[in-house]
Amino acid sequence: MTGEADRKELARLAVDMLHRTMVHHIFWFKEVEHQMGFEKALEIMGTAYERSLGIQLNRLGKLLGFELSDGIPEPLLNLPQEKLEKLIEGLAVNWLAGDGVWFQTVESRHGMLEAKRCNDSCWAWFSPFEAWSVKRLLNLPEQSGIEGLKKALQLRMYAKINVQTIIDESPNSILFQMNDCRVQAARKKKGMDDYPCKSAGMVEYTNFARAIDSRIKTECIGCPPDAHPEEWFCAWRFYIE
């Protein structure tokens, strides 16, 4: 093989090793969850993630020639705000694309019913995990109430690629609307019906809100296949009794 071919194979191996590292991280979490429960697994992962991230970024910094500032790679900190926002949007789009690829792959091999079943179950895990991640970023207390939920909803992955509105109904109640959904808007452009996402939404939003504050209740105002007005695709009420 030529030197260029060798480099290409090594580069391909490096990318694959990053993927293996991520999957290994997931398997560790799932096994700890299986042995000790979800809450304990999150607690352990919080410590392991911080330690592991520091080790990995320091090593990559030495290999690739970048410094860290408060644990953050300086090349990221040196990006203009507009580019950093574009990067965050791109990461969110990639996350959604990966979700879609998984759904379509299961659907193509085992049908829509199995894909929806896997999708809904996946949200049962991802939604409370995302809430846990956002709570750490915002340093929210265990019972941060409706105000805490309002802040958390704005740091979800979806919030970076969809258009959403939060309407205050009372000190203990808000109405959340998904005004423009990237997935549903794409289907609409193709002349397709809305994707019936209500079963996933019930799992997703209920678990996210409960993980932010266990007192918060979730009510579906409307979500496909429900009929909905032009100004939103789905709407949810979050409240504390």
XYZ file of N, CA and C in Angstrom:
723
model
N 0.831 -1.194 0.000
C 0.000 0.000 0.000
C 0.876 1.257 0.000
N 0.384 2.288 -0.616
C 1.116 3.553 -0.630
C 0.968 4.237 0.719
N 1.833 5.236 0.941
C 1.744 5.985 2.185
C 0.397 6.656 2.355
N -0.163 7.173 1.244
C -1.466 7.841 1.300
C -2.568 6.858 1.682
N -2.507 5.638 1.121
C -3.495 4.615 1.449
C -3.372 4.198 2.913
N -2.124 4.087 3.375
C -1.901 3.748 4.781
C -2.517 4.799 5.696
N -2.312 6.072 5.346
C -2.851 7.157 6.166
C -4.381 7.124 6.171
N -4.959 6.811 5.010
C -6.419 6.758 4.928
C -6.962 5.653 5.820
N -6.304 4.480 5.818
C -6.753 3.376 6.657
C -6.592 3.709 8.141
N -5.501 4.391 8.477
C -5.293 4.791 9.869
C -6.343 5.818 10.299
N -6.661 6.751 9.412
C -7.678 7.760 9.715
C -9.035 7.099 9.908
N -9.348 6.121 9.038
C -10.612 5.397 9.164
C -10.660 4.649 10.503
N -9.524 4.060 10.882
C -9.441 3.350 12.164
C -9.654 4.318 13.325
N -9.071 5.518 13.233
C -9.219 6.507 14.302
C -10.685 6.879 14.498
N -11.415 7.095 13.401
C -12.839 7.431 13.488
C -13.613 6.273 14.103
N -13.296 5.049 13.686
C -13.983 3.882 14.211
C -13.707 3.704 15.704
N -12.491 4.039 16.130
C -12.149 3.914 17.549
C -12.907 4.934 18.394
N -13.188 6.103 17.842
C -14.028 7.077 18.547
C -15.432 6.503 18.755
N -15.941 5.853 17.710
C -17.262 5.242 17.819
C -17.257 4.134 18.865
N -16.240 3.302 18.871
C -16.148 2.228 19.860
C -16.102 2.782 21.277
N -15.379 3.880 21.451
C -15.273 4.502 22.776
C -16.642 4.968 23.262
N -17.426 5.589 22.358
C -18.766 6.053 22.733
C -19.672 4.880 23.097
N -19.621 3.820 22.292
C -20.488 2.665 22.550
C -20.078 1.966 23.847
N -18.776 1.902 24.122
C -18.290 1.301 25.365
C -18.805 2.089 26.572
N -18.799 3.400 26.449
C -19.351 4.288 27.487
C -20.828 3.950 27.736
N -21.573 3.747 26.673
C -22.997 3.406 26.785
C -23.178 2.055 27.465
N -22.371 1.068 27.067
C -22.496 -0.262 27.658
C -22.184 -0.244 29.157
N -21.180 0.548 29.544
C -20.879 0.676 30.972
C -22.087 1.238 31.713
N -22.684 2.299 31.159
C -23.852 2.892 31.809
C -24.985 1.882 31.915
N -25.275 1.179 30.823
C -26.398 0.243 30.818
C -26.182 -0.899 31.807
N -24.945 -1.354 31.936
C -24.699 -2.445 32.872
C -24.802 -1.969 34.319
N -24.297 -0.775 34.607
C -24.442 -0.228 35.955
C -25.926 0.008 36.257
N -26.665 0.492 35.267
C -28.105 0.683 35.436
C -28.799 -0.641 35.726
N -28.402 -1.680 35.005
C -28.990 -3.004 35.199
C -28.709 -3.528 36.607
N -27.483 -3.292 37.097
C -27.090 -3.827 38.393
C -27.574 -2.967 39.563
N -27.633 -1.633 39.370
C -27.849 -0.728 40.505
C -29.038 0.215 40.353
N -29.654 0.258 39.166
C -30.787 1.151 38.960
C -30.393 2.424 38.229
N -31.396 3.074 37.628
C -31.152 4.227 36.753
C -30.569 5.414 37.517
N -31.144 5.761 38.660
C -30.674 6.925 39.412
C -29.229 6.747 39.853
N -28.895 5.581 40.364
C -27.515 5.319 40.797
C -26.559 5.333 39.607
N -27.020 4.805 38.463
C -26.176 4.799 37.260
C -25.868 6.224 36.802
N -26.875 7.117 36.864
C -26.638 8.518 36.500
C -25.628 9.160 37.445
N -25.776 8.885 38.728
C -24.851 9.446 39.720
C -23.416 8.989 39.455
N -23.255 7.692 39.189
C -21.919 7.151 38.916
C -21.378 7.702 37.600
N -22.250 7.775 36.588
C -21.800 8.298 35.299
C -21.340 9.751 35.418
N -22.008 10.536 36.271
C -21.603 11.923 36.442
C -20.149 12.033 36.840
N -19.733 11.207 37.789
C -18.330 11.217 38.233
C -17.410 10.634 37.173
N -17.803 9.484 36.608
C -16.958 8.833 35.599
C -16.795 9.706 34.357
N -17.871 10.366 33.937
C -17.834 11.224 32.749
C -16.854 12.376 32.934
N -16.914 13.047 34.083
C -16.013 14.175 34.325
C -14.557 13.730 34.337
N -14.277 12.626 34.999
C -12.895 12.128 35.065
C -12.409 11.680 33.693
N -13.257 10.915 33.007
C -12.878 10.380 31.696
C -12.687 11.499 30.676
N -13.604 12.484 30.691
C -13.508 13.591 29.738
C -12.213 14.358 29.918
N -11.841 14.618 31.168
C -10.589 15.325 31.428
C -9.388 14.564 30.908
N -9.362 13.260 31.162
C -8.243 12.418 30.690
C -8.165 12.433 29.168
N -9.327 12.250 28.519
C -9.332 12.140 27.059
C -8.992 13.465 26.379
N -9.563 14.562 26.870
C -9.273 15.861 26.247
C -7.822 16.265 26.447
N -7.268 15.987 27.617
C -5.849 16.301 27.849
C -4.954 15.524 26.895
N -5.270 14.244 26.698
C -4.451 13.434 25.792
C -4.598 13.903 24.341
N -5.840 14.172 23.928
C -6.060 14.652 22.565
C -5.411 16.018 22.356
N -5.439 16.859 23.395
C -4.800 18.169 23.295
C -3.312 18.052 23.042
N -2.666 17.124 23.749
C -1.218 16.915 23.537
C -0.939 16.367 22.144
N -1.793 15.461 21.680
C -1.577 14.848 20.366
C -1.876 15.807 19.216
N -2.928 16.624 19.373
C -3.378 17.483 18.273
C -2.961 18.943 18.436
N -2.336 19.260 19.564
C -1.776 20.596 19.730
C -2.762 21.674 20.120
N -3.679 21.365 21.048
C -4.545 22.433 21.552
C -4.522 22.426 23.077
N -4.745 23.597 23.651
C -4.782 23.760 25.099
C -6.219 23.691 25.591
N -6.362 23.490 26.905
C -7.666 23.494 27.543
C -7.781 24.701 28.465
N -8.967 25.266 28.533
C -9.251 26.355 29.466
C -10.499 25.982 30.243
N -10.341 25.742 31.552
C -11.453 25.257 32.385
C -12.070 23.992 31.802
N -11.214 23.124 31.241
C -11.679 21.854 30.702
C -12.280 21.925 29.320
N -12.269 23.117 28.713
C -12.858 23.291 27.374
C -11.737 23.522 26.367
N -11.727 22.819 25.224
C -10.695 23.044 24.215
C -10.686 24.506 23.744
N -9.516 25.125 23.757
C -9.424 26.532 23.369
C -9.865 26.807 21.935
N -9.667 25.867 20.976
C -10.195 26.133 19.628
C -11.697 26.403 19.625
N -12.448 25.749 20.536
C -13.883 26.025 20.631
C -14.125 27.417 21.210
N -13.368 27.755 22.246
C -13.528 29.064 22.875
C -13.124 30.200 21.951
N -12.225 29.908 21.021
C -11.745 30.945 20.101
C -12.652 31.154 18.892
N -13.653 30.277 18.735
C -14.585 30.448 17.618
C -15.448 31.693 17.847
N -15.759 32.452 16.783
C -16.736 33.535 16.927
C -18.072 32.962 17.397
N -18.846 33.754 18.121
C -20.108 33.265 18.673
C -21.029 32.707 17.594
N -21.046 33.359 16.429
C -21.910 32.891 15.341
C -21.527 31.486 14.899
N -20.211 31.230 14.809
C -19.761 29.894 14.387
C -20.040 28.870 15.474
N -19.895 29.274 16.732
C -20.165 28.359 17.828
C -21.646 27.980 17.852
N -22.506 28.949 17.587
C -23.942 28.670 17.512
C -24.263 27.757 16.338
N -23.570 27.961 15.211
C -23.759 27.086 14.043
C -23.298 25.663 14.355
N -22.204 25.547 15.110
C -21.705 24.231 15.504
C -22.736 23.520 16.373
N -23.303 24.237 17.346
C -24.312 23.649 18.225
C -25.525 23.205 17.416
N -25.948 24.050 16.481
C -27.070 23.676 15.615
C -26.731 22.434 14.798
N -25.515 22.401 14.254
C -25.097 21.244 13.460
C -25.054 19.964 14.280
N -24.602 20.060 15.532
C -24.586 18.888 16.407
C -26.002 18.394 16.676
N -26.932 19.334 16.856
C -28.327 18.960 17.091
C -28.931 18.302 15.856
N -28.621 18.847 14.673
C -29.122 18.256 13.428
C -28.540 16.852 13.239
N -27.262 16.690 13.553
C -26.644 15.365 13.443
C -27.303 14.370 14.396
N -27.609 14.840 15.604
C -28.310 13.973 16.570
C -29.650 13.525 16.003
N -30.408 14.465 15.442
C -31.719 14.133 14.879
C -31.575 13.208 13.674
N -30.562 13.469 12.854
C -30.336 12.608 11.681
C -30.002 11.183 12.122
N -29.184 11.064 13.166
C -28.849 9.736 13.676
C -30.076 9.018 14.206
N -30.949 9.755 14.884
C -32.206 9.189 15.371
C -33.053 8.683 14.209
N -33.124 9.492 13.147
C -33.899 9.101 11.972
C -33.333 7.876 11.267
N -32.004 7.806 11.201
C -31.353 6.658 10.553
C -31.673 5.374 11.310
N -31.607 5.430 12.642
C -31.956 4.255 13.443
C -33.400 3.832 13.176
N -34.322 4.798 13.197
C -35.741 4.487 12.976
C -35.944 3.841 11.609
N -35.369 4.462 10.581
C -35.564 3.961 9.215
C -34.942 2.589 9.015
N -33.804 2.343 9.681
C -33.148 1.044 9.537
C -33.992 -0.061 10.160
N -34.513 0.209 11.367
C -35.389 -0.790 12.008
C -36.658 -0.971 11.184
N -37.231 0.137 10.701
C -38.465 0.066 9.917
C -38.274 -0.744 8.641
N -37.159 -0.512 7.946
C -36.933 -1.197 6.672
C -36.757 -2.704 6.848
N -36.277 -3.114 8.026
C -36.023 -4.543 8.254
C -37.150 -5.244 9.007
N -37.843 -4.494 9.878
C -38.820 -5.152 10.749
C -40.185 -4.471 10.771
N -40.352 -3.387 9.998
C -41.665 -2.756 9.896
C -41.861 -1.572 10.827
N -42.899 -0.785 10.529
C -43.184 0.441 11.263
C -43.497 0.177 12.737
N -44.259 -0.875 13.022
C -44.654 -1.152 14.403
C -43.437 -1.364 15.296
N -42.483 -2.168 14.828
C -41.275 -2.411 15.610
C -40.449 -1.135 15.756
N -40.374 -0.331 14.685
C -39.608 0.917 14.735
C -40.208 1.868 15.767
N -41.545 1.985 15.769
C -42.207 2.858 16.737
C -42.020 2.339 18.161
N -42.081 1.044 18.328
C -41.904 0.455 19.660
C -40.498 0.750 20.190
N -39.488 0.563 19.327
C -38.111 0.859 19.730
C -37.920 2.349 19.975
N -38.544 3.165 19.127
C -38.419 4.613 19.259
C -38.988 5.096 20.590
N -40.187 4.633 20.937
C -40.816 5.053 22.184
C -39.994 4.601 23.390
N -39.473 3.383 23.321
C -38.659 2.871 24.427
C -37.349 3.648 24.556
N -36.781 4.029 23.419
C -35.547 4.814 23.434
C -35.767 6.151 24.141
N -36.909 6.792 23.869
C -37.205 8.067 24.514
C -37.370 7.905 26.021
N -37.832 6.745 26.460
C -37.983 6.504 27.895
C -36.632 6.564 28.604
N -35.549 6.256 27.865
C -34.200 6.353 28.426
C -33.562 7.711 28.160
N -33.697 8.180 26.912
C -32.977 9.401 26.547
C -33.534 10.642 27.233
N -34.855 10.727 27.374
C -35.470 11.936 27.898
C -35.028 12.251 29.332
N -35.087 11.295 30.267
C -34.586 11.610 31.610
C -33.078 11.827 31.639
N -32.345 11.149 30.731
C -30.908 11.403 30.658
C -30.638 12.830 30.187
N -31.384 13.291 29.179
C -31.179 14.659 28.700
C -31.532 15.659 29.793
N -32.586 15.392 30.546
C -32.948 16.269 31.662
C -31.819 16.317 32.691
N -31.247 15.162 32.992
C -30.113 15.084 33.922
C -28.940 15.919 33.418
N -28.643 15.818 32.115
C -27.534 16.578 31.528
C -27.780 18.077 31.621
N -29.015 18.494 31.297
C -29.342 19.924 31.324
C -29.323 20.455 32.759
N -29.813 19.660 33.701
C -29.791 20.082 35.108
C -28.358 20.339 35.577
N -27.425 19.513 35.130
C -26.013 19.705 35.492
C -25.462 20.981 34.862
N -25.805 21.219 33.604
C -25.323 22.426 32.931
C -25.847 23.691 33.603
N -27.112 23.662 34.017
C -27.744 24.832 34.621
C -27.588 24.880 36.141
N -27.033 23.783 36.697
C -26.893 23.676 38.154
C -28.252 23.850 38.846
N -29.267 23.168 38.319
C -30.609 23.257 38.886
C -30.737 22.362 40.119
N -31.468 22.802 41.126
C -31.722 21.941 42.288
C -32.685 20.815 41.925
N -32.848 19.867 42.844
C -33.706 18.722 42.579
C -35.150 19.139 42.291
N -35.649 20.096 43.020
C -37.006 20.578 42.807
C -36.942 22.041 42.365
N -36.706 22.218 41.069
C -36.544 23.574 40.530
C -37.854 24.153 40.025
N -38.935 23.367 40.101
C -40.258 23.863 39.769
C -40.455 24.190 38.302
N -41.511 24.922 38.019
C -41.859 25.282 36.651
C -40.802 26.204 36.045
N -40.238 27.104 36.856
C -39.199 27.995 36.338
C -37.978 27.208 35.887
N -37.626 26.174 36.646
C -36.509 25.320 36.250
C -36.796 24.592 34.953
N -38.033 24.111 34.805
C -38.421 23.416 33.576
C -38.360 24.361 32.381
N -38.799 25.596 32.546
C -38.757 26.575 31.453
C -37.320 26.764 30.955
N -36.377 26.853 31.884
C -34.964 26.998 31.500
C -34.462 25.733 30.807
N -34.836 24.582 31.359
C -34.339 23.309 30.821
C -34.852 23.045 29.413
N -36.104 23.384 29.147
C -36.684 23.149 27.820
C -35.933 23.914 26.731
N -35.282 24.994 27.102
C -34.570 25.806 26.124
C -33.161 25.294 25.826
N -32.726 24.259 26.566
C -31.406 23.672 26.303
C -31.497 22.241 25.793
N -32.705 21.806 25.443
C -32.831 20.481 24.838
C -32.239 20.487 23.432
N -31.912 19.321 22.929
C -31.391 19.218 21.561
C -32.395 19.792 20.566
N -33.665 19.455 20.757
C -34.711 19.922 19.849
C -34.804 21.442 19.812
N -34.506 22.088 20.936
C -34.656 23.544 21.017
C -33.712 24.274 20.070
N -32.655 23.611 19.636
C -31.669 24.241 18.767
C -32.008 24.114 17.283
N -33.017 23.301 16.958
C -33.349 23.094 15.539
C -34.828 23.270 15.232
N -35.661 23.331 16.264
C -37.095 23.556 16.089
C -37.462 24.939 16.620
N -38.666 25.380 16.309
C -39.186 26.639 16.862
C -40.235 26.285 17.901
N -40.054 26.786 19.117
C -40.967 26.444 20.200
C -41.337 27.698 20.988
N -42.473 27.639 21.672
C -42.971 28.759 22.461
C -43.385 28.254 23.835
N -43.069 29.034 24.857
C -43.496 28.732 26.220
C -44.398 29.864 26.684
N -45.622 29.524 27.082
C -46.608 30.514 27.504
C -46.919 30.309 28.985
N -46.728 31.344 29.772
C -47.063 31.270 31.194
C -48.576 31.297 31.366
N -49.096 30.291 32.047
C -50.524 30.262 32.368
C -50.780 30.711 33.805
N -49.878 30.311 34.697
C -49.953 30.684 36.111
C -48.570 30.430 36.701
N -48.339 30.803 37.966
C -47.038 30.518 38.576
C -46.679 29.033 38.580
N -47.689 28.176 38.494
C -47.450 26.727 38.559
C -47.870 25.994 37.295
N -48.005 26.719 36.172
C -48.462 26.064 34.944
C -47.967 26.815 33.718
N -47.452 26.060 32.733
C -47.052 26.643 31.453
C -47.620 25.809 30.318
N -47.775 26.458 29.177
C -48.182 25.789 27.945
C -46.978 25.814 27.008
N -46.585 24.630 26.527
C -45.437 24.504 25.627
C -45.945 24.117 24.244
N -45.547 24.889 23.226
C -45.955 24.609 21.851
C -44.733 24.365 20.974
N -44.790 23.328 20.143
C -43.773 23.100 19.126
C -44.317 23.693 17.833
N -43.904 24.935 17.554
C -44.468 25.674 16.423
C -43.951 25.187 15.079
N -42.685 24.830 15.029
C -42.105 24.309 13.789
C -41.230 23.118 14.136
N -41.635 21.949 13.704
C -40.911 20.710 13.971
C -40.178 20.298 12.699
N -38.898 20.124 12.786
C -38.084 19.821 11.605
C -38.564 18.553 10.894
N -38.910 17.537 11.682
C -39.354 16.274 11.095
C -40.712 16.445 10.405
N -41.662 17.042 11.108
C -43.014 17.184 10.552
C -43.030 18.166 9.378
N -42.236 19.229 9.462
C -42.183 20.200 8.372
C -41.637 19.559 7.099
N -40.640 18.674 7.251
C -40.075 17.982 6.088
C -41.118 17.075 5.444
N -41.917 16.398 6.263
C -42.978 15.537 5.732
C -44.039 16.376 5.026
N -44.350 17.517 5.599
C -45.360 18.397 5.016
C -44.947 18.879 3.632
N -43.665 19.202 3.471
C -43.155 19.652 2.176
C -43.277 18.558 1.113
N -43.186 17.309 1.547
C -43.287 16.179 0.620
C -44.737 15.759 0.384
N -45.687 16.478 1.005
C -47.092 16.117 0.853
C -47.500 14.920 1.676
N -46.711 14.575 2.691
C -47.011 13.417 3.529
C -47.828 13.841 4.748
N -48.555 12.891 5.319
C -49.274 13.150 6.560
C -48.285 13.332 7.706
N -48.755 13.954 8.788
C -47.925 14.060 9.988
C -47.507 12.673 10.464
N -46.280 12.585 10.997
C -45.862 11.340 11.641
C -46.591 11.249 12.982
N -47.240 10.126 13.281
C -47.994 9.991 14.537
C -47.063 9.803 15.739
N -46.624 10.914 16.301
C -45.589 10.870 17.335
C -46.136 10.999 18.756
N -47.452 10.935 18.927
C -48.025 11.174 20.249
C -47.545 10.155 21.287
N -47.450 8.893 20.911
C -47.021 7.875 21.877
C -45.597 8.153 22.351
N -44.727 8.560 21.426
C -43.351 8.915 21.806
C -43.342 10.193 22.632
N -44.183 11.165 22.233
C -44.237 12.431 22.949
C -44.682 12.269 24.389
N -45.646 11.392 24.624
C -46.103 11.152 25.988
C -44.962 10.629 26.857
N -44.161 9.744 26.288
C -43.005 9.211 27.020
C -41.950 10.311 27.197
N -41.646 10.990 26.096
C -40.581 11.995 26.072
C -40.838 13.137 27.050
N -41.964 13.816 26.896
C -42.214 15.017 27.684
C -42.498 14.699 29.148
N -43.240 13.619 29.395
C -43.544 13.242 30.778
C -42.272 12.923 31.541
N -41.388 12.147 30.928
C -40.149 11.751 31.601
C -39.186 12.914 31.759
N -39.136 13.805 30.753
C -38.250 14.957 30.860
C -38.690 15.860 32.016
N -39.978 16.204 32.049
C -40.490 17.099 33.093
C -40.326 16.478 34.476
N -40.644 15.196 34.600
C -40.537 14.518 35.892
C -39.089 14.466 36.371
N -38.139 14.317 35.421
C -36.728 14.271 35.809
C -36.211 15.640 36.245
N -36.817 16.702 35.742
C -36.452 18.048 36.192
C -36.999 18.295 37.596
N -38.245 17.909 37.816
C -38.879 18.052 39.131
C -39.977 16.999 39.219
N -39.851 16.108 40.171
C -40.764 14.965 40.261
C -42.210 15.378 40.509
N -42.446 16.630 40.894
C -43.814 17.091 41.165
C -44.551 17.511 39.895
N -43.820 17.707 38.803
C -44.428 18.258 37.590
C -45.250 17.198 36.859
N -46.471 17.560 36.520
C -47.374 16.710 35.740
C -47.379 17.194 34.292
N -47.656 16.266 33.373
C -47.667 16.574 31.943
C -49.021 16.219 31.343
N -49.550 17.139 30.557
C -50.830 16.917 29.874
C -50.661 17.222 28.397
N -51.095 16.305 27.550
C -51.020 16.532 26.101
C -52.232 17.332 25.646
N -51.980 18.498 25.072
C -53.054 19.305 24.494
C -53.405 18.782 23.099
N -52.380 18.401 22.351
C -52.574 17.831 21.017
C -51.240 17.445 20.428
N -51.229 16.305 19.728
C -49.998 15.811 19.098
C -50.406 14.796 18.034
N -49.795 14.854 16.833
C -50.171 13.913 15.775
C -50.172 12.470 16.267
N -51.224 11.702 15.952
C -52.202 11.937 14.874
C -53.365 12.860 15.213
N -53.358 13.518 16.371
C -54.421 14.485 16.680
C -54.422 15.608 15.646
N -55.591 16.149 15.376
C -55.679 17.362 14.556
C -55.051 18.515 15.341
N -54.446 19.472 14.614
C -53.798 20.593 15.298
C -53.905 21.842 14.427
N -53.845 23.011 15.033
C -53.908 24.254 14.253
C -52.603 24.475 13.487
N -52.609 25.428 12.576
C -51.424 25.712 11.763
C -50.252 26.197 12.599
N -50.553 26.860 13.725
C -49.455 27.505 14.469
C -48.621 26.550 15.321
N -49.051 25.294 15.496
C -48.198 24.334 16.191
C -48.489 22.896 15.736
N -47.460 22.063 15.896
C -47.602 20.643 15.581
C -48.023 19.851 16.817
N -47.456 20.225 17.964
C -47.886 19.592 19.213
C -47.845 20.640 20.318
N -48.630 20.401 21.373
C -48.681 21.325 22.497
C -48.881 20.526 23.785
N -48.239 21.010 24.853
C -48.230 20.286 26.119
C -48.407 21.269 27.271
N -49.082 20.825 28.309
C -49.217 21.627 29.527
C -48.400 20.951 30.633
N -47.594 21.750 31.316
C -46.828 21.274 32.464
C -47.297 22.046 33.685
N -47.565 21.345 34.765
C -48.105 22.017 35.936
C -47.740 21.264 37.215
N -47.789 21.997 38.314
C -47.640 21.405 39.637
C -48.934 21.627 40.387
N -49.506 20.564 40.892
C -50.793 20.681 41.575
C -50.625 21.386 42.915
